[in-house]
Amino acid sequence: MGIKDILERILLMFTRYGIRSITMDDIARELGISKKTLYQAFEDKNDLIKRVIEFDMKQSRKFLAEVHQADLDAIGELYFVNDQIHQDRSSYSPTFYYDLKRYYPNTYKRWLEEKRQNMFGLIVGNLQKGKGEGIYRKDIHEHTIGKLYMARMEMLKNHEILDGLLTLSSEFMQEIFAYHLHGICNENGLKRLAEFKEKSAHKQVN
């Protein structure tokens, strides 16, 4: 088993069950190796967590590269990214975020800052791309919309603000996504959006 596979499986454990409750014994048992072998790869749990989070950030950078390499227009690109965000939201437990922030604040801060920078850059780039393709409004200010998008994403994590609105439901997230698209698309973009939705619905039926 290579180090990539090990880090991937440990990350999966952390995102499912949190970090604090998972012991080195649990990890060794899950990997099917002795704890001695585990300590040959990692100095201690702190070192393990640091490297797992670095692996997660590396995976995020890999995803960004895939987005840029994909042969998609701006709307298709946003759908591609939104699908990934939805998958992450459903697979990362709240306990993971809480444990990382509470018990490993420095690692959490670095992880969160990179996530924010990556997403902000992606949204700004997407807005510039859509304007260049003639499907987004020419009068929108990319950095302002990018900041609003990030603020909205942060708000969605705060259950006290949106208490009782089922913020994590698929329907709720899709409405938020549609709201963003309808705010940035021009007439051509709305036509392209309708075509994209029809094509996606046709694929689901088949």
Coordinates of C-alpha atoms in Angstrom, one line a residue:
M1 CA 0.0 0.0 0.0
G2 CA 1.5 3.3 -1.1
I3 CA 1.6 6.5 1.0
K4 CA -1.1 8.1 -1.3
D5 CA -3.5 5.2 -0.6
I6 CA -2.8 5.4 3.2
L7 CA -3.4 9.2 3.3
E8 CA -6.6 8.8 1.2
R9 CA -8.0 6.2 3.6
I10 CA -7.1 8.1 6.7
L11 CA -8.7 11.3 5.2
L12 CA -11.8 9.3 4.6
M13 CA -11.9 8.1 8.2
F14 CA -11.5 11.7 9.5
T15 CA -14.1 13.2 7.2
R16 CA -16.6 10.5 8.2
Y17 CA -16.1 10.4 11.9
G18 CA -14.0 13.4 12.9
I19 CA -10.4 13.6 14.0
R20 CA -10.4 13.6 17.8
S21 CA -12.2 10.3 18.3
I22 CA -9.9 8.4 15.9
T23 CA -6.9 6.8 17.5
M24 CA -3.7 5.5 16.0
D25 CA -4.9 2.0 16.9
D26 CA -8.1 2.7 15.0
I27 CA -6.1 3.8 12.0
A28 CA -3.7 0.9 12.1
R29 CA -6.7 -1.5 12.4
E30 CA -8.5 0.1 9.4
L31 CA -5.3 0.0 7.3
G32 CA -4.6 -3.6 8.3
I33 CA -1.1 -2.8 9.6
S34 CA 0.6 -2.8 13.0
K35 CA 0.8 0.4 15.0
K36 CA 4.6 0.0 14.8
T37 CA 4.4 0.1 11.0
L38 CA 2.2 3.1 11.2
Y39 CA 4.7 5.0 13.4
Q40 CA 7.4 4.2 10.8
A41 CA 5.4 6.4 8.3
F42 CA 4.4 9.1 10.8
E43 CA 6.1 10.5 13.8
D44 CA 2.9 10.9 15.8
K45 CA -0.8 11.7 15.3
N46 CA 0.0 15.4 14.9
D47 CA 2.4 14.6 12.1
L48 CA -0.2 12.3 10.6
I49 CA -2.9 15.0 10.7
K50 CA -0.6 17.6 9.2
R51 CA 0.2 15.3 6.2
V52 CA -3.4 14.2 5.7
I53 CA -4.5 17.8 5.5
E54 CA -1.7 18.6 3.1
F55 CA -2.9 15.7 1.0
D56 CA -6.4 17.1 1.0
M57 CA -5.1 20.5 -0.1
K58 CA -3.1 18.7 -2.9
Q59 CA -6.3 17.0 -4.0
S60 CA -8.0 20.4 -4.1
R61 CA -5.2 21.8 -6.3
K62 CA -5.5 18.7 -8.6
F63 CA -9.3 19.4 -8.9
L64 CA -8.6 23.0 -9.9
A65 CA -6.2 21.8 -12.6
E66 CA -8.9 19.4 -13.9
V67 CA -11.4 22.3 -14.0
H68 CA -9.0 24.4 -16.1
Q69 CA -8.2 21.5 -18.4
A70 CA -11.9 20.5 -19.0
D71 CA -13.3 21.6 -22.3
L72 CA -16.3 23.4 -20.9
D73 CA -17.8 26.9 -21.3
A74 CA -18.3 29.0 -18.2
I75 CA -21.7 27.7 -17.3
G76 CA -20.6 24.1 -17.8
E77 CA -17.6 24.8 -15.6
L78 CA -19.7 26.2 -12.8
Y79 CA -21.9 23.0 -12.9
F80 CA -18.8 20.9 -12.7
V81 CA -17.5 22.8 -9.7
N82 CA -21.0 22.8 -8.0
D83 CA -21.2 19.1 -8.3
Q84 CA -17.9 18.7 -6.5
I85 CA -18.9 21.2 -3.8
H86 CA -22.1 19.2 -3.2
Q87 CA -20.1 15.9 -3.0
D88 CA -17.7 17.5 -0.5
R89 CA -20.5 18.9 1.6
S90 CA -22.2 15.5 1.8
S91 CA -19.0 13.5 2.6
Y92 CA -17.4 15.8 5.1
S93 CA -19.0 15.6 8.6
P94 CA -19.4 18.7 10.7
T95 CA -17.3 16.9 13.4
F96 CA -14.3 17.0 11.0
Y97 CA -14.5 20.8 10.7
Y98 CA -15.0 21.2 14.4
D99 CA -12.1 19.0 15.5
L100 CA -9.7 20.5 13.0
K101 CA -10.6 24.1 14.1
R102 CA -10.7 23.3 17.8
Y103 CA -7.7 21.1 18.3
Y104 CA -5.4 21.9 15.3
P105 CA -6.0 25.7 14.8
N106 CA -2.8 26.4 12.9
T107 CA -3.4 23.6 10.4
Y108 CA -7.0 24.6 10.1
K109 CA -6.1 28.2 9.4
R110 CA -3.7 27.3 6.6
W111 CA -6.2 24.7 5.2
L112 CA -9.1 27.2 5.3
E113 CA -7.0 30.1 3.8
E114 CA -6.0 27.9 0.8
K115 CA -9.5 26.7 0.3
R116 CA -10.8 30.3 0.3
Q117 CA -8.1 31.5 -2.1
N118 CA -8.6 28.6 -4.5
M119 CA -12.4 29.1 -4.6
F120 CA -12.2 32.9 -4.9
G121 CA -9.7 32.6 -7.8
L122 CA -11.9 30.0 -9.5
I123 CA -15.0 32.1 -9.3
V124 CA -13.3 35.3 -10.5
G125 CA -11.7 33.3 -13.4
N126 CA -15.1 31.8 -14.2
L127 CA -16.7 35.3 -14.4
Q128 CA -14.0 36.6 -16.7
K129 CA -14.3 33.5 -18.8
G130 CA -18.1 33.9 -19.1
K131 CA -17.8 37.6 -20.0
G132 CA -15.3 36.7 -22.7
E133 CA -17.7 34.0 -24.1
G134 CA -20.5 36.5 -24.2
I135 CA -22.8 34.6 -21.8
Y136 CA -22.3 36.7 -18.6
R137 CA -23.3 40.3 -18.1
K138 CA -20.5 42.7 -19.1
D139 CA -21.3 45.1 -16.3
I140 CA -20.6 42.8 -13.4
H141 CA -17.5 43.4 -11.3
E142 CA -15.7 40.1 -11.0
H143 CA -14.0 40.7 -7.6
T144 CA -17.2 42.1 -6.0
I145 CA -19.3 39.1 -7.2
G146 CA -16.4 36.8 -6.1
K147 CA -16.5 38.2 -2.6
L148 CA -20.3 38.0 -2.4
Y149 CA -20.1 34.3 -3.5
M150 CA -17.5 33.6 -0.8
A151 CA -19.6 35.4 1.8
R152 CA -22.6 33.4 0.9
M153 CA -20.7 30.1 1.2
E154 CA -19.5 31.2 4.6
M155 CA -23.0 32.1 5.6
L156 CA -24.3 28.6 4.6
K157 CA -21.9 27.1 7.1
N158 CA -23.5 29.1 9.9
H159 CA -26.5 27.2 11.1
E160 CA -27.4 29.9 13.6
I161 CA -28.0 32.4 10.8
L162 CA -30.1 30.0 8.7
D163 CA -31.6 27.9 11.5
G164 CA -34.5 25.8 10.3
L165 CA -34.0 26.3 6.5
L166 CA -32.4 22.9 5.8
T167 CA -29.2 24.6 4.5
L168 CA -27.6 21.3 3.7
S169 CA -30.5 19.9 1.6
S170 CA -29.8 19.3 -2.1
E171 CA -32.8 21.4 -3.1
F172 CA -31.7 24.4 -1.0
M173 CA -28.2 24.3 -2.4
Q174 CA -29.5 24.1 -6.0
E175 CA -31.7 27.1 -5.5
I176 CA -28.7 29.1 -4.2
F177 CA -26.7 27.9 -7.3
A178 CA -29.5 28.9 -9.6
Y179 CA -29.7 32.3 -7.9
H180 CA -26.0 32.9 -8.6
L181 CA -26.3 31.9 -12.3
H182 CA -29.4 34.0 -13.0
G183 CA -27.7 37.0 -11.4
I184 CA -24.6 36.8 -13.7
C185 CA -26.0 35.5 -17.0
N186 CA -27.1 37.8 -19.9
E187 CA -29.8 36.8 -22.4
N188 CA -27.4 34.5 -24.3
G189 CA -26.3 33.0 -21.0
L190 CA -29.9 32.3 -19.9
K191 CA -30.5 30.5 -23.3
R192 CA -27.3 28.5 -22.8
L193 CA -28.4 27.7 -19.2
A194 CA -31.8 26.4 -20.4
E195 CA -30.0 24.2 -23.0
F196 CA -27.7 22.9 -20.4
K197 CA -30.5 22.1 -18.0
E198 CA -32.5 20.3 -20.8
K199 CA -29.4 18.3 -21.8
S200 CA -28.7 17.3 -18.2
A201 CA -32.3 16.3 -17.7
H202 CA -32.2 14.1 -20.8
K203 CA -29.0 12.4 -19.5
Q204 CA -30.7 11.6 -16.2
V205 CA -33.7 10.1 -17.9
N206 CA -31.5 7.9 -20.1

